[in-house]
Coordinates of C-alpha atoms in Angstrom, one line a residue:
X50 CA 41.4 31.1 -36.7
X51 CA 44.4 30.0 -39.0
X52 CA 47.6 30.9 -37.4
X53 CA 50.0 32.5 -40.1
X54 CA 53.1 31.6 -40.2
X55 CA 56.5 33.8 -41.3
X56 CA 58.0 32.1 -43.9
X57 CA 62.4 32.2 -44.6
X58 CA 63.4 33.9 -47.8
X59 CA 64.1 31.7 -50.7
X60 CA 67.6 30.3 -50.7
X61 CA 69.8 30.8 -53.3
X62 CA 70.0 28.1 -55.6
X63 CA 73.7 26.6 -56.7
X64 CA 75.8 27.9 -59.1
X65 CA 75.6 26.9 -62.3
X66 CA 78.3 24.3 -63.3
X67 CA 78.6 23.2 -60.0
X68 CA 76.8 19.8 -58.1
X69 CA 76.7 20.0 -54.8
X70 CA 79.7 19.6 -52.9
X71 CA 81.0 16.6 -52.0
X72 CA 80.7 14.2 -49.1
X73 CA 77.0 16.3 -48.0
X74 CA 73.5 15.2 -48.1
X75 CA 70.0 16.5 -47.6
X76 CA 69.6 18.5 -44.7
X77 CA 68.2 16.8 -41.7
X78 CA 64.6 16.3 -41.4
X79 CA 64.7 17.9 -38.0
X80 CA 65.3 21.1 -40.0
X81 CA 62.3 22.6 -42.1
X82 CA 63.4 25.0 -42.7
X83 CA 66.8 25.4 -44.4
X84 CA 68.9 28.2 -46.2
X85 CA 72.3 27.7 -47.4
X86 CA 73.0 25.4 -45.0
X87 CA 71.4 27.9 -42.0
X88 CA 68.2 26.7 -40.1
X89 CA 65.4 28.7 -40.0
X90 CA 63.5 29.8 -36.7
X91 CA 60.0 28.3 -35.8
X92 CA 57.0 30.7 -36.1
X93 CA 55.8 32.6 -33.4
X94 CA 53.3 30.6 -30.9
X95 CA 50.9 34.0 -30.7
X96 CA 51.1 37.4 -32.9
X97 CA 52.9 39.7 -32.0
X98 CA 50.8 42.6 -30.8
X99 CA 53.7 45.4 -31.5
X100 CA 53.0 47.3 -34.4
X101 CA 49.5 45.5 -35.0
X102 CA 46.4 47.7 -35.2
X103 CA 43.8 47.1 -32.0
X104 CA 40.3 46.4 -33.1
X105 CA 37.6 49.0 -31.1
X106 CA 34.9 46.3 -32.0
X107 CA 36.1 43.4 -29.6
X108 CA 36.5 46.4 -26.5
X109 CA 32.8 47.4 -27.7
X110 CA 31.5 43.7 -27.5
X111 CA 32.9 42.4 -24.5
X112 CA 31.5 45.8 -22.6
X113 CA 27.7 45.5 -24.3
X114 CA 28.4 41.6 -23.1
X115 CA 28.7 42.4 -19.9
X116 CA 26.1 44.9 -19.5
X117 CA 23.2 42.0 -19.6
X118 CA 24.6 41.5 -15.9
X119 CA 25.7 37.6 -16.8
X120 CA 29.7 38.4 -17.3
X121 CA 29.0 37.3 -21.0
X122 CA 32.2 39.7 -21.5
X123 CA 34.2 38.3 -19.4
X124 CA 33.1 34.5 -20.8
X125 CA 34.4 36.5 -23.8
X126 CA 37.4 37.2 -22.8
X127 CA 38.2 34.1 -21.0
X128 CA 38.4 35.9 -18.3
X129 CA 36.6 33.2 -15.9
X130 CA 37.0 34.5 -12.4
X131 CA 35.2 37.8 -13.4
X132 CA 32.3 35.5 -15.0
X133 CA 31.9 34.2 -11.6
X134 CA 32.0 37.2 -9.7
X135 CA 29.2 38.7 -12.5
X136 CA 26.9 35.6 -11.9
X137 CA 27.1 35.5 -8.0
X138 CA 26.3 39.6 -8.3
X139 CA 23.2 38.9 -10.6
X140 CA 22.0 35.7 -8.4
X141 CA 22.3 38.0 -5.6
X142 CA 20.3 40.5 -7.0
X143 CA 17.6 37.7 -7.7
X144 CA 17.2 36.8 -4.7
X145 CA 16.9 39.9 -2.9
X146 CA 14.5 41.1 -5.8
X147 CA 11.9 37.6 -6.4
X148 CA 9.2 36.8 -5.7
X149 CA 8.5 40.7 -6.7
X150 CA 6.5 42.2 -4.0
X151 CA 4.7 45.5 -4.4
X152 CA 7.1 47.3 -2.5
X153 CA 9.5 46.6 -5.3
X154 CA 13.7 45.9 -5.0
X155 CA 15.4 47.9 -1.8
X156 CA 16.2 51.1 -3.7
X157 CA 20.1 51.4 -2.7
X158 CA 20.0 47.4 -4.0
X159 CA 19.3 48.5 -7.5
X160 CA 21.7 51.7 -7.2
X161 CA 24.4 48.8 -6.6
X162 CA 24.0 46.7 -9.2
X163 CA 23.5 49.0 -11.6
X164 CA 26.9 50.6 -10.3
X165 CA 28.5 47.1 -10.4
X166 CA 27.1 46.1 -14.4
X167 CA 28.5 49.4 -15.6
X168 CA 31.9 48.8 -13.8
X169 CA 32.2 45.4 -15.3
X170 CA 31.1 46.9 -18.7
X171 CA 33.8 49.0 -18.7
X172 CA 36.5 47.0 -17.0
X173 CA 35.7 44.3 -20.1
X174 CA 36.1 47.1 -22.5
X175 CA 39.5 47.6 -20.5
X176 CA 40.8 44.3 -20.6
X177 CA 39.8 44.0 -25.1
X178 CA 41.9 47.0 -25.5
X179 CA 45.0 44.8 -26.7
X180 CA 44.1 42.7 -29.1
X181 CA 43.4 39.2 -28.6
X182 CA 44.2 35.9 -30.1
X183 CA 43.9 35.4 -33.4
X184 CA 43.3 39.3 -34.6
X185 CA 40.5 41.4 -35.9
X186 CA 39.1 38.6 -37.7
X187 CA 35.0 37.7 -37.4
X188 CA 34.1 40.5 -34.7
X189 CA 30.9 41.3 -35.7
X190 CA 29.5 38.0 -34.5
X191 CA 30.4 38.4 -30.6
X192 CA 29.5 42.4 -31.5
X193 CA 25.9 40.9 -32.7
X194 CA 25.7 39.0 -30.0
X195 CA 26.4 41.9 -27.3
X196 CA 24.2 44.1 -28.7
X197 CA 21.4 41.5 -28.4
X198 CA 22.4 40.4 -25.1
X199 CA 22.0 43.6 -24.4
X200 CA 18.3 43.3 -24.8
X201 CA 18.2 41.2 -22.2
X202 CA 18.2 43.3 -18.7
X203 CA 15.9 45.5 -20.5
X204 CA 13.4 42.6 -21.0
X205 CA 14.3 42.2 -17.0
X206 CA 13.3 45.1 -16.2
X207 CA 9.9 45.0 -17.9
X208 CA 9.5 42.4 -16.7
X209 CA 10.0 42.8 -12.9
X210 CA 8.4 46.1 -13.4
X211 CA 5.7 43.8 -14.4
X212 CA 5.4 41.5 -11.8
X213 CA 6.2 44.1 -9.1
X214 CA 2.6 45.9 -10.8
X215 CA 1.0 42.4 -10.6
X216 CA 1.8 42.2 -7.0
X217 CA 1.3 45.5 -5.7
X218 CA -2.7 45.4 -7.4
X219 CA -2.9 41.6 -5.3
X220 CA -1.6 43.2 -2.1
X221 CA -3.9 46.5 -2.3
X222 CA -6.8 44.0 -3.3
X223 CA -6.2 42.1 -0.1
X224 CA -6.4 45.6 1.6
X225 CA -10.0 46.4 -0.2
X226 CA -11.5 42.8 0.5
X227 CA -10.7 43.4 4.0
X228 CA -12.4 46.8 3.9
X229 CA -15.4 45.1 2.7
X230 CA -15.7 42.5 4.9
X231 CA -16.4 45.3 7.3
X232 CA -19.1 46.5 5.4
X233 CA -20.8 43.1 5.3
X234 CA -20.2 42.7 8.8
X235 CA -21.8 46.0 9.6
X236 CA -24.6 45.5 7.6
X237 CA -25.7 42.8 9.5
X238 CA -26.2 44.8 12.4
X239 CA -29.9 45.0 13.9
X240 CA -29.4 48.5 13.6
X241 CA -26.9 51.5 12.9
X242 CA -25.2 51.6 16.2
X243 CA -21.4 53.3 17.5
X244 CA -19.8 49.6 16.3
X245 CA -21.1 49.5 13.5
X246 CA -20.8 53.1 12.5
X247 CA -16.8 52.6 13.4
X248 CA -16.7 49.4 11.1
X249 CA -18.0 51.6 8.5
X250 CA -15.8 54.3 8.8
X251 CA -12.9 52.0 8.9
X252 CA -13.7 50.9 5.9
X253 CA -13.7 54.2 4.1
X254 CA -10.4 55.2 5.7
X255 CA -9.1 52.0 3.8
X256 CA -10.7 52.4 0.7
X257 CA -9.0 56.1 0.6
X258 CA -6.0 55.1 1.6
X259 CA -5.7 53.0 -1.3
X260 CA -6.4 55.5 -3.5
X261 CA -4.5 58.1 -1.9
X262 CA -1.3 56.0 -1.9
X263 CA -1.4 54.3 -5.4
X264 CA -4.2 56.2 -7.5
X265 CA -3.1 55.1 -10.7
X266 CA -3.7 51.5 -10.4
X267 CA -6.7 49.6 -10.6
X268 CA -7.3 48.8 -7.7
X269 CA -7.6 52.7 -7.1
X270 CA -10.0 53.0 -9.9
X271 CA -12.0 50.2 -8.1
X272 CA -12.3 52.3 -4.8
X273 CA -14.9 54.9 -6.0
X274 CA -17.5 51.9 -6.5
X275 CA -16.5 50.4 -3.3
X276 CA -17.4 53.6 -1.3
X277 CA -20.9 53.9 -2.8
X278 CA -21.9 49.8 -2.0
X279 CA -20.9 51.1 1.5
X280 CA -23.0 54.4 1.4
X281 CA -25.7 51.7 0.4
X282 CA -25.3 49.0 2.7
X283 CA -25.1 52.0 5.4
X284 CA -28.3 53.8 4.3
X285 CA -30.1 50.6 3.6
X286 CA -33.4 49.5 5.3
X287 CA -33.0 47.3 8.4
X288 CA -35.1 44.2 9.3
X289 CA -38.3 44.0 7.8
X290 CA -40.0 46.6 6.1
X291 CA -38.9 49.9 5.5
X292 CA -38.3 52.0 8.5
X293 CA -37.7 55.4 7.7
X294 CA -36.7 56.6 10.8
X295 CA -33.5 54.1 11.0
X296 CA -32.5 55.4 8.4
X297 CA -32.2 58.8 9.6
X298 CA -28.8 57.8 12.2
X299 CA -26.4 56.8 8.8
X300 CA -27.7 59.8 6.8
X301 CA -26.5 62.0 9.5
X302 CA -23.9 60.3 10.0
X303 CA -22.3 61.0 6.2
X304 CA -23.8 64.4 6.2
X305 CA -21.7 65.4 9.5
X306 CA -18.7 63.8 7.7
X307 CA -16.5 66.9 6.7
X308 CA -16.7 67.5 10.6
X309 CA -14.3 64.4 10.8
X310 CA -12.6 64.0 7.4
X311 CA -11.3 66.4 5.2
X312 CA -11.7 65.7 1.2
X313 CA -13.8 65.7 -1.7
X314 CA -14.7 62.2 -0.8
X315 CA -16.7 63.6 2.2
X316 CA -18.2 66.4 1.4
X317 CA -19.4 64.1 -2.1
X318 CA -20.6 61.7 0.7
X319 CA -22.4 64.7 3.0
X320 CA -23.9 66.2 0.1
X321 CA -25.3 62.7 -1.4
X322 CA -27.2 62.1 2.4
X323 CA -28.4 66.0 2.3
X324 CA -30.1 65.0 -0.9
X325 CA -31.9 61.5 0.7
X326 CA -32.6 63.1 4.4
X327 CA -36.0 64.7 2.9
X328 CA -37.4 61.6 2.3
X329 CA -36.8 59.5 5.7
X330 CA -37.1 62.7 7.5
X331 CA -40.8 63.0 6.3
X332 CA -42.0 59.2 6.2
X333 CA -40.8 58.7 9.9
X334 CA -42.6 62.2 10.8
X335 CA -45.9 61.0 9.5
X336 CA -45.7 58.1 10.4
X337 CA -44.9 58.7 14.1
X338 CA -47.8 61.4 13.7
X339 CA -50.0 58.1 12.1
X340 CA -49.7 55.8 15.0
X341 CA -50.3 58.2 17.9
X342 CA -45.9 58.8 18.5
X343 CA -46.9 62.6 17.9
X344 CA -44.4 63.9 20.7
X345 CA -41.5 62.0 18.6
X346 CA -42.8 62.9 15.7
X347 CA -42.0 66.9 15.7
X348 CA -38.0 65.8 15.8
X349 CA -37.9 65.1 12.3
X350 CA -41.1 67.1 10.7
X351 CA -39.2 70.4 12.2
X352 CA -36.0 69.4 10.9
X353 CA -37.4 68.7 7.1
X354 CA -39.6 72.2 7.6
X355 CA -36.3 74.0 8.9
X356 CA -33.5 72.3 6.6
X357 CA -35.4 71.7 2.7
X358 CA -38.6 74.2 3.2
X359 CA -38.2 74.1 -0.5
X360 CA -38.6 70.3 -1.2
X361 CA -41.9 68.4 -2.1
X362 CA -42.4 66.4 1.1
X363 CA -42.2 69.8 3.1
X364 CA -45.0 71.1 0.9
X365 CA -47.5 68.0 0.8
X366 CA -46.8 68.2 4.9
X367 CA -49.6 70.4 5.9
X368 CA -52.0 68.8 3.4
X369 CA -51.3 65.1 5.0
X370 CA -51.5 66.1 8.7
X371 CA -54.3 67.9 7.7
X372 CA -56.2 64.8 6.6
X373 CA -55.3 63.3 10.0
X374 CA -56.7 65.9 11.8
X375 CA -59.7 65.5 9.8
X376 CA -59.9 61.8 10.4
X377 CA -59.7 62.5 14.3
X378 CA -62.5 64.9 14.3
X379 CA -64.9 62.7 12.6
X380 CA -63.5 59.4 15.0
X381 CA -65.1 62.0 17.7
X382 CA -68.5 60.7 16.7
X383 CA -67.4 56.9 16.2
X384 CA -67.3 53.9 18.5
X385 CA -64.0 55.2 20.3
X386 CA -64.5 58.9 21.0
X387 CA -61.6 59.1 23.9
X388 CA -59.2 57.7 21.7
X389 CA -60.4 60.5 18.3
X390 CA -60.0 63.3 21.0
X391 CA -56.1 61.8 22.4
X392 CA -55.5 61.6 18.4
X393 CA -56.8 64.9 17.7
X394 CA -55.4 66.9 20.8
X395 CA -52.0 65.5 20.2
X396 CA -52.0 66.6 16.7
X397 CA -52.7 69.9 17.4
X398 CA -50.0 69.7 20.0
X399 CA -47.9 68.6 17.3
X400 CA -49.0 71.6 14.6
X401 CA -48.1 74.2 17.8
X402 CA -44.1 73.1 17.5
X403 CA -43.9 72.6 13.8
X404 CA -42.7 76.5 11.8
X405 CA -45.2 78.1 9.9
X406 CA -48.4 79.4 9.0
X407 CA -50.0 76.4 7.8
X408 CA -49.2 74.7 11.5
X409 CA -50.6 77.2 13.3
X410 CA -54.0 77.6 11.1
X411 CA -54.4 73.5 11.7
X412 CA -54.0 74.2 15.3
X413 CA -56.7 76.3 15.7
X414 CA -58.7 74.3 13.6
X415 CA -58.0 71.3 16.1
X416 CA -59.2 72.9 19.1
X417 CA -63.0 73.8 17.7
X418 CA -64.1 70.1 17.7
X419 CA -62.3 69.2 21.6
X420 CA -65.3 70.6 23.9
X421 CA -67.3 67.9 22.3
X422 CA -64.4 65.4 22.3
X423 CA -64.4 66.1 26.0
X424 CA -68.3 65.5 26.7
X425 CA -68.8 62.1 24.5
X426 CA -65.7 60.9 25.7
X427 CA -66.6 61.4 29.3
X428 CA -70.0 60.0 28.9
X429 CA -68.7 56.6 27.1
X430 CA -66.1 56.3 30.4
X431 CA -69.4 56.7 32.1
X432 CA -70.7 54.1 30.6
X433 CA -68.3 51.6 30.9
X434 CA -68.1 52.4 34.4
X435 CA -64.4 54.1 34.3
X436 CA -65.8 56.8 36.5
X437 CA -62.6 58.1 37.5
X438 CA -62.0 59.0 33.4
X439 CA -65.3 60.3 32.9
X440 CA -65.1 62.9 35.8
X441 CA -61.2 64.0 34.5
X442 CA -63.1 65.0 31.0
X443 CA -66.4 66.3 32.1
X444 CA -65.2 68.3 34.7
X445 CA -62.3 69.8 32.2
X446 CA -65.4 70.8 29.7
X447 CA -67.4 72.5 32.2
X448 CA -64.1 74.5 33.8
X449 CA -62.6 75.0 30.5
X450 CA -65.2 75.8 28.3
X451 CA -68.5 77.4 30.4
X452 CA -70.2 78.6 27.7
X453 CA -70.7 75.4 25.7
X454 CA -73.8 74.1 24.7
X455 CA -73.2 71.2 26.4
X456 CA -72.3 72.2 29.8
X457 CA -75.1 71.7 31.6
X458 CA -75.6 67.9 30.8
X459 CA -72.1 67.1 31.3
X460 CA -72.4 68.7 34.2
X461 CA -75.2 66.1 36.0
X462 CA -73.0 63.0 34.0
X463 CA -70.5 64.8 36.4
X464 CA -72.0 64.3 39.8
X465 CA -73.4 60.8 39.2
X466 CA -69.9 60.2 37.6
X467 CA -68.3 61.4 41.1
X468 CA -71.1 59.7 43.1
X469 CA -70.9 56.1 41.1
X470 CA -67.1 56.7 42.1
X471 CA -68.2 56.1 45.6
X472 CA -71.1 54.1 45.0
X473 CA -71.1 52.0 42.0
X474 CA -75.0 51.5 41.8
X475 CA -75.5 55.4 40.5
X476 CA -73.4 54.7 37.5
X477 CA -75.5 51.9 36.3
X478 CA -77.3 54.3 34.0
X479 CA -76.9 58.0 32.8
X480 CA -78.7 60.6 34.7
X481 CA -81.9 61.3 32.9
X482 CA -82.4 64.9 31.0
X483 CA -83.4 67.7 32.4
X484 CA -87.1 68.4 32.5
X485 CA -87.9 65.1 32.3
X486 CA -89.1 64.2 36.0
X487 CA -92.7 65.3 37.2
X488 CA -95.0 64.4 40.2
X489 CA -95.1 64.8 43.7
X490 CA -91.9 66.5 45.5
X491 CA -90.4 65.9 48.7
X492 CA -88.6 67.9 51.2
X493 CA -85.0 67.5 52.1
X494 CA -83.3 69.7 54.6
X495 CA -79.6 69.5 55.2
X496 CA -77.8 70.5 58.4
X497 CA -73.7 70.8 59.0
X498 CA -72.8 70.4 62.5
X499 CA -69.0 70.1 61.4
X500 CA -66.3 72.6 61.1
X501 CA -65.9 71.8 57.6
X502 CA -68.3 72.9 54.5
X503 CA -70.2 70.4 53.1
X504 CA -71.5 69.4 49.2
X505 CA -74.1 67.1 48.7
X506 CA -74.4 65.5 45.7
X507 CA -77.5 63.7 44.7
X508 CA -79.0 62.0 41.6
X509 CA -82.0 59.8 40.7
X510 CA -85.4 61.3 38.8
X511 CA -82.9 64.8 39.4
X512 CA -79.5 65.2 39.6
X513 CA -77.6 68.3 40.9
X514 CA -75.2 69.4 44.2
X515 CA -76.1 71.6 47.0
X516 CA -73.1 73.0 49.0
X517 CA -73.5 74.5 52.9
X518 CA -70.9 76.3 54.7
X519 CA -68.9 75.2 57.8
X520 CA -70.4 75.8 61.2
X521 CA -68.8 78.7 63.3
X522 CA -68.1 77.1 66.6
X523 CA -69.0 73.5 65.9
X524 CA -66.3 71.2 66.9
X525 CA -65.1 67.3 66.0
X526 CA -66.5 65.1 68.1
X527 CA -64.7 62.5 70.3
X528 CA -67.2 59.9 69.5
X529 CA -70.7 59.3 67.3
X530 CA -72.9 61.6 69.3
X531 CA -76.1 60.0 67.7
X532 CA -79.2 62.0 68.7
X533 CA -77.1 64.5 69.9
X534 CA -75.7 65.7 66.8
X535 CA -77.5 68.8 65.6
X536 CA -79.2 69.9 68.5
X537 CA -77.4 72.4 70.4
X538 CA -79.3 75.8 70.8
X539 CA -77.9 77.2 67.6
X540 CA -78.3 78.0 63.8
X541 CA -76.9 75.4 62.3
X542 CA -76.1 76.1 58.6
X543 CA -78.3 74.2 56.1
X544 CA -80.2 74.4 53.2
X545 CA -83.7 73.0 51.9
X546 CA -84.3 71.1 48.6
X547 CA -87.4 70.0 47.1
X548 CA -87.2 67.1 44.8
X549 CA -89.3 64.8 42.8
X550 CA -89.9 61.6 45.0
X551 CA -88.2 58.6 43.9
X552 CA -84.8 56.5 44.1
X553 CA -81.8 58.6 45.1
X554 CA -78.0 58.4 45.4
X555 CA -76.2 60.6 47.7
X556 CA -72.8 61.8 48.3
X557 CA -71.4 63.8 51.6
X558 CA -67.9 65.5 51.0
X559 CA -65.9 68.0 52.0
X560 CA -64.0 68.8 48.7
X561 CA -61.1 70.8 49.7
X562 CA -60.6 68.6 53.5
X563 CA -58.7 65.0 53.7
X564 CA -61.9 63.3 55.2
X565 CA -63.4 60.1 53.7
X566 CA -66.8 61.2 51.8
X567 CA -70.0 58.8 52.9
X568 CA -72.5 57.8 49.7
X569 CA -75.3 55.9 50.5
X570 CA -79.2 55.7 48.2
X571 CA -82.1 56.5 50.1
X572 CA -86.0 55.9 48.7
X573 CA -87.8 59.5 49.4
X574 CA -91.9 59.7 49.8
X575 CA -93.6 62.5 49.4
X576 CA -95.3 61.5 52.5
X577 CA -92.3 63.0 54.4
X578 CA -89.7 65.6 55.1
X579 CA -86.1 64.1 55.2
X580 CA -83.6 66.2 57.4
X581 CA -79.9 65.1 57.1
X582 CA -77.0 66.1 59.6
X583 CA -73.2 66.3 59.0
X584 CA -70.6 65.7 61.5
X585 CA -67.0 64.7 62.3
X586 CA -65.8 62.5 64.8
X587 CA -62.3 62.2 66.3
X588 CA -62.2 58.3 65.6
X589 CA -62.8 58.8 62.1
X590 CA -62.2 61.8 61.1
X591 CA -61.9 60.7 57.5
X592 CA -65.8 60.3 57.9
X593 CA -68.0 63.1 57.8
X594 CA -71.6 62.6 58.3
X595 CA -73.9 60.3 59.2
X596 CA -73.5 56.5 59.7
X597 CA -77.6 57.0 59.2
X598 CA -77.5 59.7 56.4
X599 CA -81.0 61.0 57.0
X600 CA -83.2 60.8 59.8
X601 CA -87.1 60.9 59.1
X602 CA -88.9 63.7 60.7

């Protein structure tokens, strides 16, 4: 700025008529200034700041200078101590504050400087008070200049808000990518086991924490998404195919939820699995119920039929066991007859645990075809020579159910079943029909010397069992008493059959006693009367009878 300068008062100039007085010359050179012979003082270095009006404007710059936190005030004001002091408070600031994290600057931190850019604001607006060098002059250009410097810690703060956004949505990111790769990892489990149920539910703790802290970001709005991939990946089918019954551990997992974890997020989970437990609950049911698993099978069934009575796979139920039933009572007649009667006795097992009336009507229905279940499975095992099976379901159809119309056959299958279990040779063939033998008879008479009661079995052109009572008095003998052995002076029990001649098998037992039974096959002729005696010996007791079951008379 131009410095003005004070300037003497004209000097008087000589009287007129007069030259200047004699024996003087031009005032030194040294002396600008010059009045009547008197020099004039030099001009003040600096104004003087007495009696000079201050100007507001340069106080207001040097203070909106200041507040953009880089001492531009103080630069200003020449002030260049204060200028460093601003810059080493700012660089501080910086470096607490970048890289921005999403935890953001240290609260007290930005309290601070915010404190120290206002006291420098106004300590510049102190320090303009008097006026500076050179006068108001050009003030709006530093003004200008604050007021757009000013701009710039706003701008800061955008920005840093910003970043600070930019890295808070990278670091809860990082959280959710880690939540998912538990939800891969669990997925790949063989099945829906305690580890990988807890990998699961770690995950959802994440996800809603994430929310739960920060639910206006993104990442937040991401989480919803995120928690129904891992109610998919949970409830998804395992290994091959599509086994409804694993399925049935994560559904009840989600719906037993709210047991665990409180929130809309749980009971939206619980609620989503009570809708999709009808389905698996049914398909592993039937199916159980389709490959013979009926005693597993009622788990499930009872729990759709108890739970959703009202949904569509409870009422197609009865119709589809239904048709299974049906399927097991025509396989009665088929090639496999035992394994028809298993099927349909285990279905009507299954219809007495399952609620209502439609169960208990199949039931009943199940048991009408099991009589004959029971004989033509018993004769097949007869066949094939599995005598052991054949007596288990012939003798359960002739105790059980008496007045069947097939009771009397299975009954003979019976005895040759119980005597081909002791001698192989009277299974070779089923016993004939009844009525069907003719021609000459023979006479058999049966003694028991034992203290035990005695059945005989028999079968060959007639089949049927004759039982006599233990002998009062008779004892075990020490040894084989050969002809000895029914011929005390007594009345031995016995009892006298007359059969067709022909090729017999036999079988001596004492059913209720722990002796060994003896089965032996025997040609009678009519040409004679057979008598057979029963005994016990000490040395074997197991053996009752005859080593020589008959002895021809």
């Amino acid at each position: 700025m131009p410095v003005p300068r004070a300037e003497p008062p004209a000097a008087p100039g000589p009287p007129p008529g007069f030259g200047p007085p004699p024996g003087f010359g031009p005032p030194p050179a040294a002396y600008p200034y010059w009045s009547g012979g008197v020099a004039a003082p030099p001009p003040p270095r600096r104004s003087p700041t007495v009696g000079v009006p201050r100007d507001a404007r340069v106080g207001l710059t040097a203070a909106l200078l200041n507040l953009g936190g880089l001492g531009l005030g103080y630069l200003y004001l020449r002030r260049w101590p204060r200028v460093a002091a601003s810059l080493a408070a700012t660089a501080l600031l910086l470096w607490a504050a970048l890289p921005a994290g999403a935890d953001g600057v240290p609260g007290g931190l930005a309290v601070a400087y915010l404190g120290w850019v206002l006291l420098t604001a106004l300590d510049a607006w102190r320090l303009a008070r008097p006026p500076t060098l050179g006068g108001p002059g050009r003030a709006w250009l530093p003004l200008t200049a604050g007021v757009l410097l000013l701009a710039l810690p706003l701008g800061s703060v955008v920005w840093f808000e910003d970043a600070q956004r930019r890295a808070l949505e990278s670091d809860l990111r990082e959280r959710l990518t880690v939540a998912d790769r538990l939800v891969s990892g669990a997925a790949e489990a063989a099945a829906f086991d305690d580890a990988a149920a807890a990998d699961y539910r770690s995950a959802l703790d994440a996800y809603l924490a994430v929310r739960a802290a920060h639910p206006d970001t993104d990442a937040a709005g991401e989480v919803p998404a995120r928690i129904d991939a891992l109610y998919a990946s949970a409830t998804a089918p395992r290994g091959a195919g599509e086994d409804h019954c694993a399925a049935l551990d994560p559904l009840r997992y989600f719906q037993q939820l709210p047991d665990e974890l409180d929130g809309a997020e749980a009971e939206r989970l619980a609620g989503r699995a009570g809708e999709d437990l009808p389905e698996p609950l049914h398909g592993c049911g039937l199916r159980r119920a389709e490959q013979d698993q009926t005693g597993t099978a009622g788990e499930p069934l009872t729990e759709l039929l108890d739970d959703y009575p009202d949904s569509s796979y409870a009422d197609a139920l009865p119709g589809e066991l239904g048709a299974l039933q049906s399927a097991a009572a025509d396989g009665i007649g088929g090639d496999e007859p035992c394994a028809a009667l298993d099927r349909l006795r285990s279905l009507t097992t299954l219809f007495g645990e399952l609620p209502g009336r439609e169960f208990a009507a199949l039931a009943e229905e199940g048991a009408e075809p099991v009589p004959e279940g029971l004989f033509r499975c018993g004769t097949d095992r007869f066949l094939a020579g599995e005598f052991s099976e054949a007596d288990g379901m012939l003798a359960e159809l002739v105790e059980r159910y008496p007045d069947h119309g097939r009771v009397d056959r299975a009954g003979d299958i019976l005895i040759a079943a119980r005597i081909a279990a002791q001698l192989p040779a009277a299974g070779a063939e089923l016993p004939p029909e009844p009525g069907t033998a003719g021609g000459a008879t023979v006479t058999l008479e049966l003694y028991n010397d034992s203290p035990y009661p005695l059945e005989f079995l028999y079968t060959g052109p007639v089949t049927g069992t004759r039982t006599v009572d233990a002998c009062d008095g008779c004892e075990v003998y020490p040894s084989d008493p050969g002809d000895g052995a029914c011929a005390a002076d007594r009345d031995y029990p016995g009892a006298t059959l007359r059969l067709p001649a022909g090729d017999y098998h036999f079988l001596h037992r004492s059913p209720d006693e722990s002796t060994r039974n003896l089965a032996d096959s025997d040609r009678l002729d009519a040409d004679y009367v057979y008598t057979y005696c029963s005994y016990v010996t000490e040395d074997d007791l197991g053996w009752p009878g005859l080593e020589d079951p008959g002895t021809d008379v």
